[in-house]
Tab-separated table of C-alpha atoms and ligand atoms in Angstrom:
chain	number	residue	atom	x	y	z
A	1	MET	CA	126.816	-30.949	108.623
A	2	ASN	CA	123.735	-32.891	109.944
A	3	LYS	CA	124.336	-32.386	113.654
A	4	HIS	CA	122.175	-33.508	116.534
A	5	ILE	CA	122.378	-31.233	119.479
A	6	LEU	CA	121.153	-32.874	122.760
A	7	ILE	CA	120.295	-30.590	125.720
A	8	VAL	CA	119.963	-32.463	129.050
A	9	GLY	CA	117.575	-30.353	131.132
A	10	GLY	CA	115.012	-27.799	129.993
A	11	GLY	CA	115.436	-25.275	132.761
A	12	TYR	CA	117.124	-21.816	132.520
A	13	VAL	CA	120.198	-22.994	130.640
A	14	GLY	CA	118.326	-25.539	128.526
A	15	LEU	CA	115.530	-23.247	127.477
A	16	TYR	CA	117.633	-20.184	126.727
A	17	THR	CA	120.250	-22.181	124.864
A	18	ALA	CA	117.598	-23.897	122.725
A	19	LEU	CA	115.899	-20.461	122.117
A	20	ARG	CA	119.095	-18.936	120.858
A	21	LEU	CA	120.110	-21.976	118.795
A	22	GLN	CA	116.567	-21.933	117.294
A	23	ARG	CA	117.260	-18.391	116.065
A	24	LYS	CA	120.846	-18.731	115.101
A	25	LEU	CA	120.603	-22.033	113.332
A	26	HIS	CA	117.181	-21.488	111.705
A	27	ARG	CA	118.531	-22.331	108.194
A	28	GLU	CA	120.208	-25.519	109.287
A	29	LEU	CA	117.166	-26.515	111.305
A	30	ARG	CA	114.901	-25.926	108.385
A	31	SER	CA	117.173	-27.898	105.918
A	32	GLY	CA	117.621	-30.744	108.361
A	33	GLU	CA	121.446	-30.030	108.745
A	34	ALA	CA	120.984	-29.570	112.442
A	35	ARG	CA	118.432	-31.005	114.978
A	36	ILE	CA	117.813	-29.981	118.594
A	37	THR	CA	116.442	-32.368	121.342
A	38	ILE	CA	115.633	-31.435	124.888
A	39	ILE	CA	115.225	-34.093	127.474
A	40	ASP	CA	113.447	-33.105	130.742
A	41	PRO	CA	111.044	-34.877	133.099
A	42	GLN	CA	108.772	-31.784	132.834
A	43	SER	CA	107.299	-30.310	129.726
A	44	TYR	CA	107.971	-26.722	131.131
A	45	MET	CA	110.704	-24.557	132.434
A	46	THR	CA	110.094	-23.324	136.006
A	47	TYR	CA	110.844	-19.581	136.688
A	48	GLN	CA	112.213	-20.445	140.177
A	49	PRO	CA	112.452	-16.948	141.448
A	50	PHE	CA	108.589	-16.749	141.334
A	51	LEU	CA	108.095	-19.940	143.423
A	52	PRO	CA	107.704	-17.892	146.713
A	53	GLU	CA	105.044	-15.673	145.101
A	54	ALA	CA	103.248	-18.787	143.779
A	55	ALA	CA	103.441	-20.284	147.274
A	56	ALA	CA	101.926	-17.019	148.698
A	57	GLY	CA	99.103	-17.099	146.098
A	58	ASN	CA	100.199	-13.834	144.279
A	59	LEU	CA	100.789	-15.763	141.167
A	60	SER	CA	99.125	-18.699	139.424
A	61	PRO	CA	101.568	-21.579	139.245
A	62	ARG	CA	100.667	-22.009	135.534
A	63	HIS	CA	101.900	-18.536	134.826
A	64	MET	CA	105.415	-19.042	136.270
A	65	VAL	CA	106.270	-21.899	133.989
A	66	ALA	CA	107.110	-21.690	130.244
A	67	PRO	CA	105.729	-24.459	128.144
A	68	LEU	CA	108.742	-25.997	126.161
A	69	ARG	CA	106.885	-27.342	123.252
A	70	ARG	CA	105.103	-24.042	122.465
A	71	ILE	CA	108.207	-21.902	122.879
A	72	LEU	CA	110.512	-24.225	120.979
A	73	PRO	CA	108.607	-25.441	117.916
A	74	LYS	CA	111.827	-26.330	116.136
A	75	ALA	CA	113.167	-28.596	118.909
A	76	ARG	CA	112.002	-32.106	119.780
A	77	ILE	CA	111.058	-32.396	123.510
A	78	LEU	CA	111.379	-35.732	125.199
A	79	ASN	CA	109.875	-36.182	128.619
A	80	GLY	CA	111.831	-38.435	131.043
A	81	THR	CA	115.307	-38.350	132.497
A	82	VAL	CA	118.800	-38.940	131.284
A	83	THR	CA	120.291	-41.614	133.509
A	84	GLN	CA	123.720	-42.139	131.992
A	85	VAL	CA	126.039	-40.199	129.739
A	86	ASN	CA	128.571	-42.065	127.575
A	87	HIS	CA	130.312	-39.259	125.934
A	88	ALA	CA	133.108	-41.545	124.544
A	89	GLU	CA	130.295	-43.188	122.429
A	90	ARG	CA	128.257	-39.887	122.049
A	91	VAL	CA	125.157	-41.582	123.509
A	92	VAL	CA	122.931	-41.116	126.653
A	93	THR	CA	120.556	-43.484	128.282
A	94	PHE	CA	117.116	-42.100	128.308
A	95	GLN	CA	114.398	-43.223	130.705
A	96	PRO	CA	111.024	-42.020	129.263
A	97	ALA	CA	108.217	-41.111	131.454
A	98	GLU	CA	106.684	-44.471	130.587
A	99	GLY	CA	108.338	-47.596	129.174
A	100	GLU	CA	111.842	-48.976	128.824
A	101	PRO	CA	114.973	-46.920	128.814
A	102	ARG	CA	116.629	-46.422	125.404
A	103	GLN	CA	119.799	-44.978	124.030
A	104	VAL	CA	119.742	-41.583	122.366
A	105	ALA	CA	122.808	-40.718	120.139
A	106	TYR	CA	124.091	-37.188	119.705
A	107	ASP	CA	126.864	-35.173	118.178
A	108	VAL	CA	126.861	-32.245	120.542
A	109	ILE	CA	125.607	-32.405	124.154
A	110	VAL	CA	124.670	-29.593	126.575
A	111	MET	CA	124.631	-30.672	130.173
A	112	ALA	CA	122.067	-28.339	131.770
A	113	ALA	CA	120.524	-30.520	134.427
A	114	GLY	CA	120.685	-27.876	137.160
A	115	SER	CA	120.722	-28.984	140.930
A	116	ILE	CA	118.645	-30.660	143.661
A	117	SER	CA	118.339	-29.936	147.425
A	118	ARG	CA	121.468	-30.618	149.232
A	119	THR	CA	120.414	-32.689	152.324
A	120	LEU	CA	122.144	-34.022	155.382
A	121	PRO	CA	121.594	-37.288	157.208
A	122	ILE	CA	119.508	-35.689	159.939
A	123	PRO	CA	117.187	-38.122	161.745
A	124	GLY	CA	113.563	-37.474	160.768
A	125	LEU	CA	114.347	-35.143	157.846
A	126	THR	CA	112.428	-37.419	155.425
A	127	ASP	CA	109.389	-37.524	157.931
A	128	ILE	CA	108.390	-33.973	157.739
A	129	GLY	CA	110.951	-32.143	155.516
A	130	ILE	CA	110.047	-30.594	152.187
A	131	GLY	CA	112.211	-28.807	149.656
A	132	PHE	CA	111.457	-25.564	147.806
A	133	LYS	CA	112.664	-26.019	144.259
A	134	THR	CA	109.745	-27.147	142.207
A	135	VAL	CA	106.146	-25.846	141.494
A	136	GLY	CA	104.830	-29.019	143.091
A	137	GLU	CA	106.768	-28.223	146.418
A	138	ALA	CA	105.737	-24.528	146.462
A	139	ILE	CA	101.905	-25.293	145.905
A	140	ALA	CA	102.063	-28.272	148.309
A	141	LEU	CA	103.490	-25.955	150.960
A	142	ARG	CA	100.863	-23.272	150.333
A	143	ASN	CA	98.114	-25.880	150.805
A	144	ARG	CA	99.791	-27.343	153.795
A	145	VAL	CA	100.127	-23.921	155.614
A	146	LEU	CA	96.512	-23.037	154.850
A	147	HIS	CA	95.302	-26.538	155.802
A	148	LEU	CA	97.136	-26.271	159.105
A	149	LEU	CA	95.306	-23.073	159.949
A	150	ASP	CA	92.016	-25.109	159.393
A	151	VAL	CA	93.364	-27.805	161.660
A	152	ALA	CA	94.272	-25.309	164.406
A	153	GLU	CA	90.904	-23.595	164.288
A	154	SER	CA	89.018	-26.859	164.470
A	155	THR	CA	90.816	-28.679	167.338
A	156	ASP	CA	90.282	-28.639	171.080
A	157	ASP	CA	93.739	-29.994	171.769
A	158	PRO	CA	96.217	-27.127	172.570
A	159	GLU	CA	99.187	-29.487	171.594
A	160	VAL	CA	97.762	-30.219	168.137
A	161	ARG	CA	97.103	-26.467	167.683
A	162	ARG	CA	100.576	-25.401	168.744
A	163	ARG	CA	102.140	-28.013	166.544
A	164	ALA	CA	99.955	-27.079	163.600
A	165	LEU	CA	100.891	-23.400	163.874
A	166	THR	CA	104.637	-23.899	164.241
A	167	PHE	CA	106.505	-23.634	160.856
A	168	VAL	CA	110.322	-24.085	160.455
A	169	VAL	CA	112.524	-23.118	157.631
A	170	VAL	CA	116.155	-24.326	157.517
A	171	GLY	CA	118.546	-22.268	155.420
A	172	ALA	CA	118.662	-18.499	155.179
A	173	GLY	CA	119.688	-18.053	151.546
A	174	PHE	CA	117.496	-16.729	148.725
A	175	ALA	CA	115.095	-19.663	148.669
A	176	GLY	CA	114.742	-19.945	152.499
A	177	VAL	CA	114.251	-16.322	153.293
A	178	GLU	CA	111.835	-15.602	150.325
A	179	ALA	CA	109.770	-18.688	151.036
A	180	LEU	CA	109.538	-17.924	154.737
A	181	ALA	CA	108.787	-14.221	154.252
A	182	GLU	CA	106.078	-14.833	151.550
A	183	LEU	CA	104.439	-17.779	153.457
A	184	GLU	CA	104.406	-15.909	156.747
A	185	ASP	CA	102.907	-12.870	155.067
A	186	MET	CA	100.216	-15.130	153.520
A	187	ALA	CA	99.470	-16.900	156.737
A	188	LYS	CA	99.242	-13.695	158.743
A	189	ASP	CA	96.998	-12.202	156.141
A	190	SER	CA	94.754	-15.374	156.243
A	191	THR	CA	94.205	-15.183	160.016
A	192	ARG	CA	91.606	-12.419	159.468
A	193	TYR	CA	89.185	-15.201	158.253
A	194	TYR	CA	89.624	-17.385	161.444
A	195	ARG	CA	87.716	-16.885	164.739
A	196	ASN	CA	90.374	-18.078	167.093
A	197	ILE	CA	93.714	-17.644	165.294
A	198	THR	CA	95.538	-14.286	165.528
A	199	PRO	CA	98.991	-13.491	163.877
A	200	LYS	CA	100.506	-13.782	167.342
A	201	ASP	CA	99.502	-17.596	167.499
A	202	LEU	CA	101.708	-18.332	164.431
A	203	ARG	CA	105.253	-19.399	165.210
A	204	TRP	CA	107.873	-19.084	162.378
A	205	VAL	CA	111.399	-20.218	163.082
A	206	LEU	CA	114.354	-19.633	160.646
A	207	VAL	CA	117.337	-21.853	161.298
A	208	GLU	CA	120.708	-20.986	159.850
A	209	ALA	CA	124.003	-22.681	160.438
A	210	THR	CA	126.097	-19.613	159.711
A	211	ASN	CA	125.863	-16.125	161.227
A	212	ARG	CA	124.290	-14.358	158.333
A	213	VAL	CA	121.074	-14.037	156.397
A	214	LEU	CA	120.675	-13.638	152.679
A	215	PRO	CA	124.339	-13.403	151.731
A	216	GLU	CA	123.364	-12.719	148.179
A	217	VAL	CA	122.488	-9.011	149.114
A	218	GLY	CA	125.636	-8.370	151.085
A	219	PRO	CA	126.314	-8.006	154.949
A	220	GLU	CA	124.535	-4.601	155.326
A	221	MET	CA	121.286	-5.606	153.622
A	222	GLY	CA	121.433	-9.007	155.115
A	223	LYS	CA	121.664	-7.379	158.619
A	224	TRP	CA	118.676	-5.199	157.726
A	225	THR	CA	116.724	-8.184	156.504
A	226	LEU	CA	117.404	-10.010	159.769
A	227	GLU	CA	116.126	-7.018	161.767
A	228	GLN	CA	112.975	-6.813	159.496
A	229	LEU	CA	112.251	-10.599	159.974
A	230	ARG	CA	112.669	-10.256	163.723
A	231	GLU	CA	110.450	-7.155	163.864
A	232	ARG	CA	107.738	-9.384	162.204
A	233	GLY	CA	108.034	-11.748	165.107
A	234	ILE	CA	110.011	-14.389	163.117
A	235	GLU	CA	112.456	-16.304	165.350
A	236	CYS	CA	115.718	-16.218	163.502
A	237	LYS	CA	118.305	-18.619	164.987
A	238	LEU	CA	121.788	-17.991	163.552
A	239	ASP	CA	124.784	-20.276	164.205
A	240	THR	CA	122.376	-22.956	164.831
A	241	ARG	CA	121.860	-26.432	163.188
A	242	LEU	CA	118.884	-28.781	162.945
A	243	GLU	CA	119.870	-31.850	164.909
A	244	SER	CA	116.898	-33.862	164.323
A	245	CYS	CA	113.083	-33.757	163.649
A	246	GLU	CA	111.881	-37.303	164.188
A	247	GLY	CA	108.075	-37.517	164.036
A	248	GLY	CA	108.015	-33.623	163.867
A	249	HIS	CA	109.891	-33.179	167.151
A	250	VAL	CA	112.439	-30.493	166.218
A	251	VAL	CA	115.768	-30.502	168.089
A	252	LEU	CA	118.133	-27.605	167.431
A	253	SER	CA	121.859	-27.290	168.324
A	254	ASP	CA	121.104	-24.228	170.614
A	255	GLY	CA	119.289	-26.646	172.918
A	256	SER	CA	115.782	-25.729	172.001
A	257	GLU	CA	113.129	-28.433	171.293
A	258	PHE	CA	109.571	-28.066	170.043
A	259	ASP	CA	107.066	-29.821	167.832
A	260	ALA	CA	106.272	-28.648	164.358
A	261	GLU	CA	104.011	-30.029	161.526
A	262	THR	CA	106.005	-28.308	158.775
A	263	LEU	CA	109.768	-28.076	158.056
A	264	VAL	CA	111.129	-26.558	154.880
A	265	TRP	CA	114.573	-27.479	153.849
A	266	THR	CA	116.489	-25.000	151.801
A	267	ALA	CA	120.064	-25.399	153.028
A	268	GLY	CA	121.796	-25.312	149.760
A	269	VAL	CA	121.821	-27.266	146.484
A	270	LYS	CA	124.021	-29.865	144.904
A	271	PRO	CA	124.395	-30.818	141.144
A	272	SER	CA	121.675	-33.131	139.666
A	273	PRO	CA	122.786	-36.778	140.166
A	274	VAL	CA	123.123	-37.257	136.350
A	275	VAL	CA	126.344	-35.333	136.382
A	276	ASN	CA	127.813	-38.236	138.288
A	277	ALA	CA	126.420	-40.884	136.062
A	278	GLY	CA	128.742	-41.071	133.139
A	279	ASP	CA	132.193	-40.232	131.865
A	280	LEU	CA	132.306	-36.458	132.058
A	281	PRO	CA	134.945	-34.903	134.440
A	282	LEU	CA	133.795	-33.411	137.733
A	283	ASP	CA	135.421	-30.745	139.875
A	284	GLU	CA	136.174	-31.010	143.638
A	285	ARG	CA	132.543	-29.930	144.432
A	286	GLY	CA	131.033	-32.662	142.266
A	287	ARG	CA	129.877	-30.349	139.392
A	288	ILE	CA	130.794	-30.836	135.789
A	289	LYS	CA	134.205	-29.406	135.240
A	290	ALA	CA	133.716	-26.452	132.759
A	291	THR	CA	136.147	-24.295	130.859
A	292	THR	CA	135.676	-20.619	130.596
A	293	ALA	CA	134.270	-21.137	127.220
A	294	LEU	CA	131.536	-23.363	128.763
A	295	THR	CA	132.804	-26.586	127.140
A	296	VAL	CA	133.307	-29.598	129.440
A	297	ALA	CA	136.938	-29.714	130.370
A	298	GLY	CA	138.913	-31.980	127.927
A	299	THR	CA	136.117	-32.234	125.374
A	300	THR	CA	135.303	-30.303	122.159
A	301	ASP	CA	131.666	-31.173	121.656
A	302	ALA	CA	130.190	-31.280	125.236
A	303	PHE	CA	129.044	-27.998	126.817
A	304	THR	CA	127.689	-27.191	130.249
A	305	ALA	CA	126.509	-24.242	132.360
A	306	GLY	CA	124.218	-23.350	135.268
A	307	ASP	CA	123.895	-24.956	138.636
A	308	ALA	CA	125.294	-28.279	137.417
A	309	ALA	CA	128.536	-26.775	136.180
A	310	GLY	CA	131.658	-25.411	137.907
A	311	VAL	CA	132.274	-22.502	135.665
A	312	PRO	CA	135.483	-20.387	136.477
A	313	ASP	CA	134.644	-16.807	137.166
A	314	VAL	CA	137.050	-14.823	134.856
A	315	THR	CA	136.085	-11.685	136.587
A	316	ASN	CA	137.200	-13.112	139.938
A	317	PRO	CA	140.170	-15.332	139.342
A	318	GLY	CA	140.321	-18.463	141.456
A	319	GLN	CA	136.477	-18.378	142.140
A	320	TYR	CA	133.552	-20.067	140.444
A	321	CYS	CA	130.389	-18.474	139.144
A	322	ALA	CA	127.648	-18.779	141.732
A	323	PRO	CA	124.687	-21.061	141.075
A	324	ASN	CA	122.048	-18.489	140.205
A	325	ALA	CA	119.746	-17.451	137.439
A	326	GLN	CA	121.593	-14.342	136.613
A	327	HIS	CA	124.695	-16.419	135.498
A	328	ALA	CA	122.514	-19.241	134.069
A	329	VAL	CA	120.682	-16.998	131.556
A	330	ARG	CA	123.841	-15.192	130.459
A	331	GLN	CA	125.883	-18.382	130.291
A	332	ALA	CA	123.243	-19.955	128.074
A	333	LYS	CA	123.660	-17.087	125.515
A	334	VAL	CA	127.429	-17.610	125.325
A	335	LEU	CA	127.062	-21.376	125.300
A	336	ALA	CA	124.606	-21.326	122.265
A	337	ASP	CA	126.918	-18.924	120.482
A	338	ASN	CA	129.908	-21.107	121.143
A	339	ILE	CA	127.951	-24.207	119.790
A	340	VAL	CA	127.330	-22.228	116.571
A	341	ARG	CA	130.967	-21.056	116.459
A	342	ARG	CA	132.118	-24.711	116.885
A	343	LEU	CA	129.828	-25.881	114.195
A	344	ARG	CA	131.239	-23.269	111.884
A	345	GLY	CA	134.824	-23.935	112.729
A	346	GLN	CA	135.265	-20.508	114.563
A	347	GLU	CA	137.117	-19.670	117.737
A	348	LEU	CA	135.081	-19.875	120.968
A	349	VAL	CA	134.747	-16.941	123.319
A	350	GLU	CA	134.987	-16.875	127.113
A	351	TYR	CA	132.049	-16.344	129.442
A	352	ARG	CA	132.623	-13.118	131.314
A	353	HIS	CA	130.031	-11.499	133.620
A	354	LYS	CA	130.528	-9.561	136.793
A	355	TYR	CA	127.739	-10.395	139.298
A	356	VAL	CA	125.639	-7.194	139.469
A	357	GLY	CA	123.891	-8.005	142.812
A	358	SER	CA	120.419	-9.286	143.901
A	359	VAL	CA	116.889	-8.396	144.633
A	360	ALA	CA	114.630	-10.431	147.016
A	361	GLY	CA	110.945	-10.257	147.863
A	362	LEU	CA	110.022	-10.406	151.556
A	363	GLY	CA	106.253	-10.510	151.203
A	364	LEU	CA	103.699	-8.081	149.670
A	365	HIS	CA	105.293	-4.700	149.379
A	366	GLN	CA	108.442	-5.648	151.212
A	367	GLY	CA	111.864	-6.395	149.755
A	368	VAL	CA	115.584	-5.832	149.786
A	369	ALA	CA	118.090	-5.184	146.951
A	370	ASN	CA	121.589	-4.550	146.315
A	371	VAL	CA	122.227	-3.908	142.636
A	372	TYR	CA	125.356	-2.204	141.204
A	373	GLY	CA	126.051	-1.175	144.803
A	374	VAL	CA	122.663	0.648	145.111
A	375	LYS	CA	121.022	-0.581	148.363
A	376	LEU	CA	117.183	-0.438	148.523
A	377	ARG	CA	114.797	-1.716	151.107
A	378	GLY	CA	110.997	-1.888	151.668
A	379	PHE	CA	108.661	-0.900	148.863
A	380	PRO	CA	111.248	0.445	146.286
A	381	ALA	CA	113.194	-2.907	146.688
A	382	TRP	CA	109.942	-4.914	146.280
A	383	PHE	CA	108.921	-2.881	143.139
A	384	MET	CA	112.534	-3.432	141.755
A	385	HIS	CA	112.294	-7.105	142.504
A	386	ARG	CA	108.933	-7.371	140.670
A	387	THR	CA	110.030	-5.249	137.703
A	388	TYR	CA	113.330	-7.105	137.319
A	389	HIS	CA	111.730	-10.487	137.310
A	390	LEU	CA	108.947	-9.520	135.078
A	391	SER	CA	111.536	-8.402	132.505
A	392	ARG	CA	113.327	-11.716	132.871
A	393	VAL	CA	110.522	-14.243	132.861
A	394	PRO	CA	110.483	-15.833	129.326
A	395	THR	CA	108.003	-14.800	126.612
A	396	LEU	CA	105.545	-11.977	126.282
A	397	ASN	CA	102.646	-14.358	126.951
A	398	ARG	CA	103.934	-15.192	130.415
A	399	LYS	CA	104.816	-11.502	131.219
A	400	VAL	CA	101.179	-10.484	130.442
A	401	ARG	CA	99.765	-13.335	132.556
A	402	VAL	CA	101.959	-12.370	135.482
A	403	VAL	CA	100.974	-8.646	135.120
A	404	VAL	CA	97.250	-9.781	135.134
A	405	ASP	CA	97.747	-11.838	138.247
A	406	TRP	CA	99.441	-9.001	140.057
A	407	THR	CA	96.811	-6.449	138.978
A	408	LEU	CA	94.011	-8.683	140.092
A	409	ALA	CA	95.832	-9.006	143.458
A	410	LEU	CA	95.758	-5.145	143.778
A	411	PHE	CA	91.944	-5.059	143.630
A	412	PHE	CA	90.864	-8.333	145.324
A	413	LYS	CA	92.037	-9.944	148.470
A	414	ARG	CA	94.263	-12.948	147.961
A	415	GLU	CA	92.846	-16.420	147.705
A	416	THR	CA	93.338	-18.288	151.058
A	417	ILE	CA	91.853	-21.677	150.235
A	418	SER	CA	93.825	-24.878	150.704
A	419	LEU	CA	93.372	-27.284	147.768
A	420	GLY	CA	95.361	-29.927	149.376
A	421	GLU	CA	92.760	-32.524	148.211
A	422	MET	CA	94.288	-32.111	144.761
A	423	GLU	CA	97.208	-34.133	145.990
A	424	HIS	CA	94.896	-37.094	146.700
A	425	PRO	CA	92.233	-36.809	143.955
A	426	ARG	CA	91.036	-40.473	144.286
A	427	ASP	CA	90.391	-40.453	147.983
A	428	GLY	CA	86.728	-39.413	147.658
A	429	PHE	CA	86.083	-42.010	144.919
A	430	ARG	CA	87.844	-44.758	146.900
A	431	ALA	CA	85.662	-43.859	149.973
A	432	ALA	CA	82.550	-44.142	147.699
A	433	VAL	CA	83.656	-47.519	146.410
A	434	ALA	CA	84.265	-48.795	150.054
A	435	THR	CA	80.599	-47.995	150.843
A	436	THR	CA	79.339	-50.079	147.905
A	437	ARG	CA	77.656	-53.344	148.961
A	438	ARG	CA	78.805	-56.437	147.157
B	501	FAD	C1	112.962	-20.581	145.385
B	501	FAD	C2	114.171	-20.213	144.517
B	501	FAD	C3	114.394	-18.767	144.292
B	501	FAD	C4	115.441	-18.348	143.457
B	501	FAD	N1	115.598	-17.048	143.288
B	501	FAD	C5	116.626	-16.539	142.492
B	501	FAD	C6	116.764	-15.184	142.226
B	501	FAD	O1	115.966	-14.364	142.711
B	501	FAD	N2	117.813	-14.822	141.562
B	501	FAD	C7	118.696	-15.744	140.891
B	501	FAD	O2	119.582	-15.364	140.180
B	501	FAD	N3	118.497	-17.047	141.182
B	501	FAD	C8	117.507	-17.467	141.923
B	501	FAD	N4	117.300	-18.895	142.056
B	501	FAD	C9	118.316	-19.778	141.534
B	501	FAD	C10	118.029	-20.129	140.062
B	501	FAD	O3	116.637	-20.471	139.939
B	501	FAD	C11	119.001	-21.263	139.518
B	501	FAD	O4	120.187	-20.916	139.791
B	501	FAD	C12	118.675	-21.643	138.089
B	501	FAD	O5	117.422	-22.113	137.921
B	501	FAD	C13	119.720	-22.499	137.396
B	501	FAD	O6	119.451	-22.851	136.140
B	501	FAD	P1	119.775	-24.305	135.570
B	501	FAD	O7	119.361	-24.189	134.115
B	501	FAD	O8	121.177	-24.660	135.885
B	501	FAD	O9	118.863	-25.340	136.387
B	501	FAD	P2	117.328	-25.373	136.369
B	501	FAD	O10	116.620	-24.130	135.974
B	501	FAD	O11	116.949	-25.914	137.744
B	501	FAD	O12	117.018	-26.438	135.261
B	501	FAD	C14	117.437	-27.798	135.385
B	501	FAD	C15	116.539	-28.716	134.533
B	501	FAD	O13	117.119	-29.945	134.360
B	501	FAD	C16	116.117	-30.931	134.505
B	501	FAD	N5	116.790	-32.233	134.957
B	501	FAD	C17	117.362	-32.577	136.076
B	501	FAD	N6	117.862	-33.788	135.969
B	501	FAD	C18	117.675	-34.286	134.741
B	501	FAD	C19	117.988	-35.499	134.140
B	501	FAD	N7	118.614	-36.411	134.724
B	501	FAD	N8	117.587	-35.637	132.782
B	501	FAD	C20	116.916	-34.597	132.198
B	501	FAD	N9	116.563	-33.371	132.841
B	501	FAD	C21	116.948	-33.252	134.033
B	501	FAD	C22	115.171	-30.385	135.705
B	501	FAD	O14	113.940	-31.008	135.500
B	501	FAD	C23	115.139	-28.890	135.251
B	501	FAD	O15	114.141	-28.585	134.355
B	501	FAD	C24	116.310	-19.352	142.906
B	501	FAD	C25	116.088	-20.686	143.186
B	501	FAD	C26	115.083	-21.155	143.927
B	501	FAD	C27	114.905	-22.598	144.198
């Protein structure tokens, strides 16, 4: 058959599809009858639900990513981005990390490019806003929060101090609430090492345009989460929009105005721009139009799933599957099996999965869960959150590393050092060069 399967994106869908294909097509891969290529800017898959824990310093960032080349020895990994898909010609334009773009031909394509932050044209958002989707963003935020505690401790200027200690998170979904709760917990914990900062000096503001928090866990648990956050002193502003944040001056639709050095934007996601750069059909929300068998509508040899795809939810007619990891992992399994079925001339099967609910961490020993209708809060929910994600993180190697990180955190206090200088590694050397006499 000699088929080249090209996977665009090495995240949840890309990694799990390739893993399954590696197993199911092992004979064909060995004989050269099939080839798998994955294209992704990174050489690793990010386990995104662990981003908040990495930001809080409970997990090493290296342990929440899965190295593609090690896990997928039978696939070829190309680092760079796909900038154009020409499915009529069965070719994509590949922009490698270095050098000129080139064409990569395929027989079967899997569009698994996920999503990016959905932003709005809000004045100043690019001045201070930061997303929360990548390891880089999570670690930069951790460094930033800790650095700002240092700034606040070291200044005489009350305005600088107030601004440094004010943190805003926009968006009260999974990413926003978990990021806020973990970072607030870490910052509060860190104040014990500062002489003139107490937990009361920290101001955390959650801004949400609708009237609910964490819709993923249902209204009852969402309400409980809101109460929990408020009890912790976090200002939760519902039915409120960010109007502007020019130069760090935050203006909200409820009329309040204040200065903040940090603004985390987690108000939703939209499909990766590559879905729009080609000839694949899109649905009304700009996602790749998928069938229930995870093929791209109107094609036989293009497949899609995950955040980039609009997959009809057969358990909930008229609705689409939500963009989350639970669907992405399960879709990848069906998608890979359907590719194998297609190659063998067999009938494809439908993707069918009823959403079982969600778990969320709200800081050390705190969480909320609603799974199969069972509602948990506090420590049991936090424990469930950790156990569930441990069972899901790919490979035994990563699981062991995660358990070691958590175990160490039980016995030693967490690290509260800002390594922000890692973002500017040449500054010291440049300063040294500047002092050299000609
Ligand atoms: C902070 C956070 C917490 C979350 N927590 C949960 C949770 O607890 N439970 C849950 O179910 N879901 C959670 N999610 C959502 C979940 O992580 C996503 O739904 C899931 O990652 C989607 O999988 P995907 O494969 O579609 O996309 P991704 O996993 O994002 O993978 C997409 C990949 O495509 C690559 N890519 C993008 N563009 C291109 C291009 N042009 N060319 C090549 N490659 C490209 C990207 O680099 C990336 O590696 C969370 C998300 C975040 C951000």
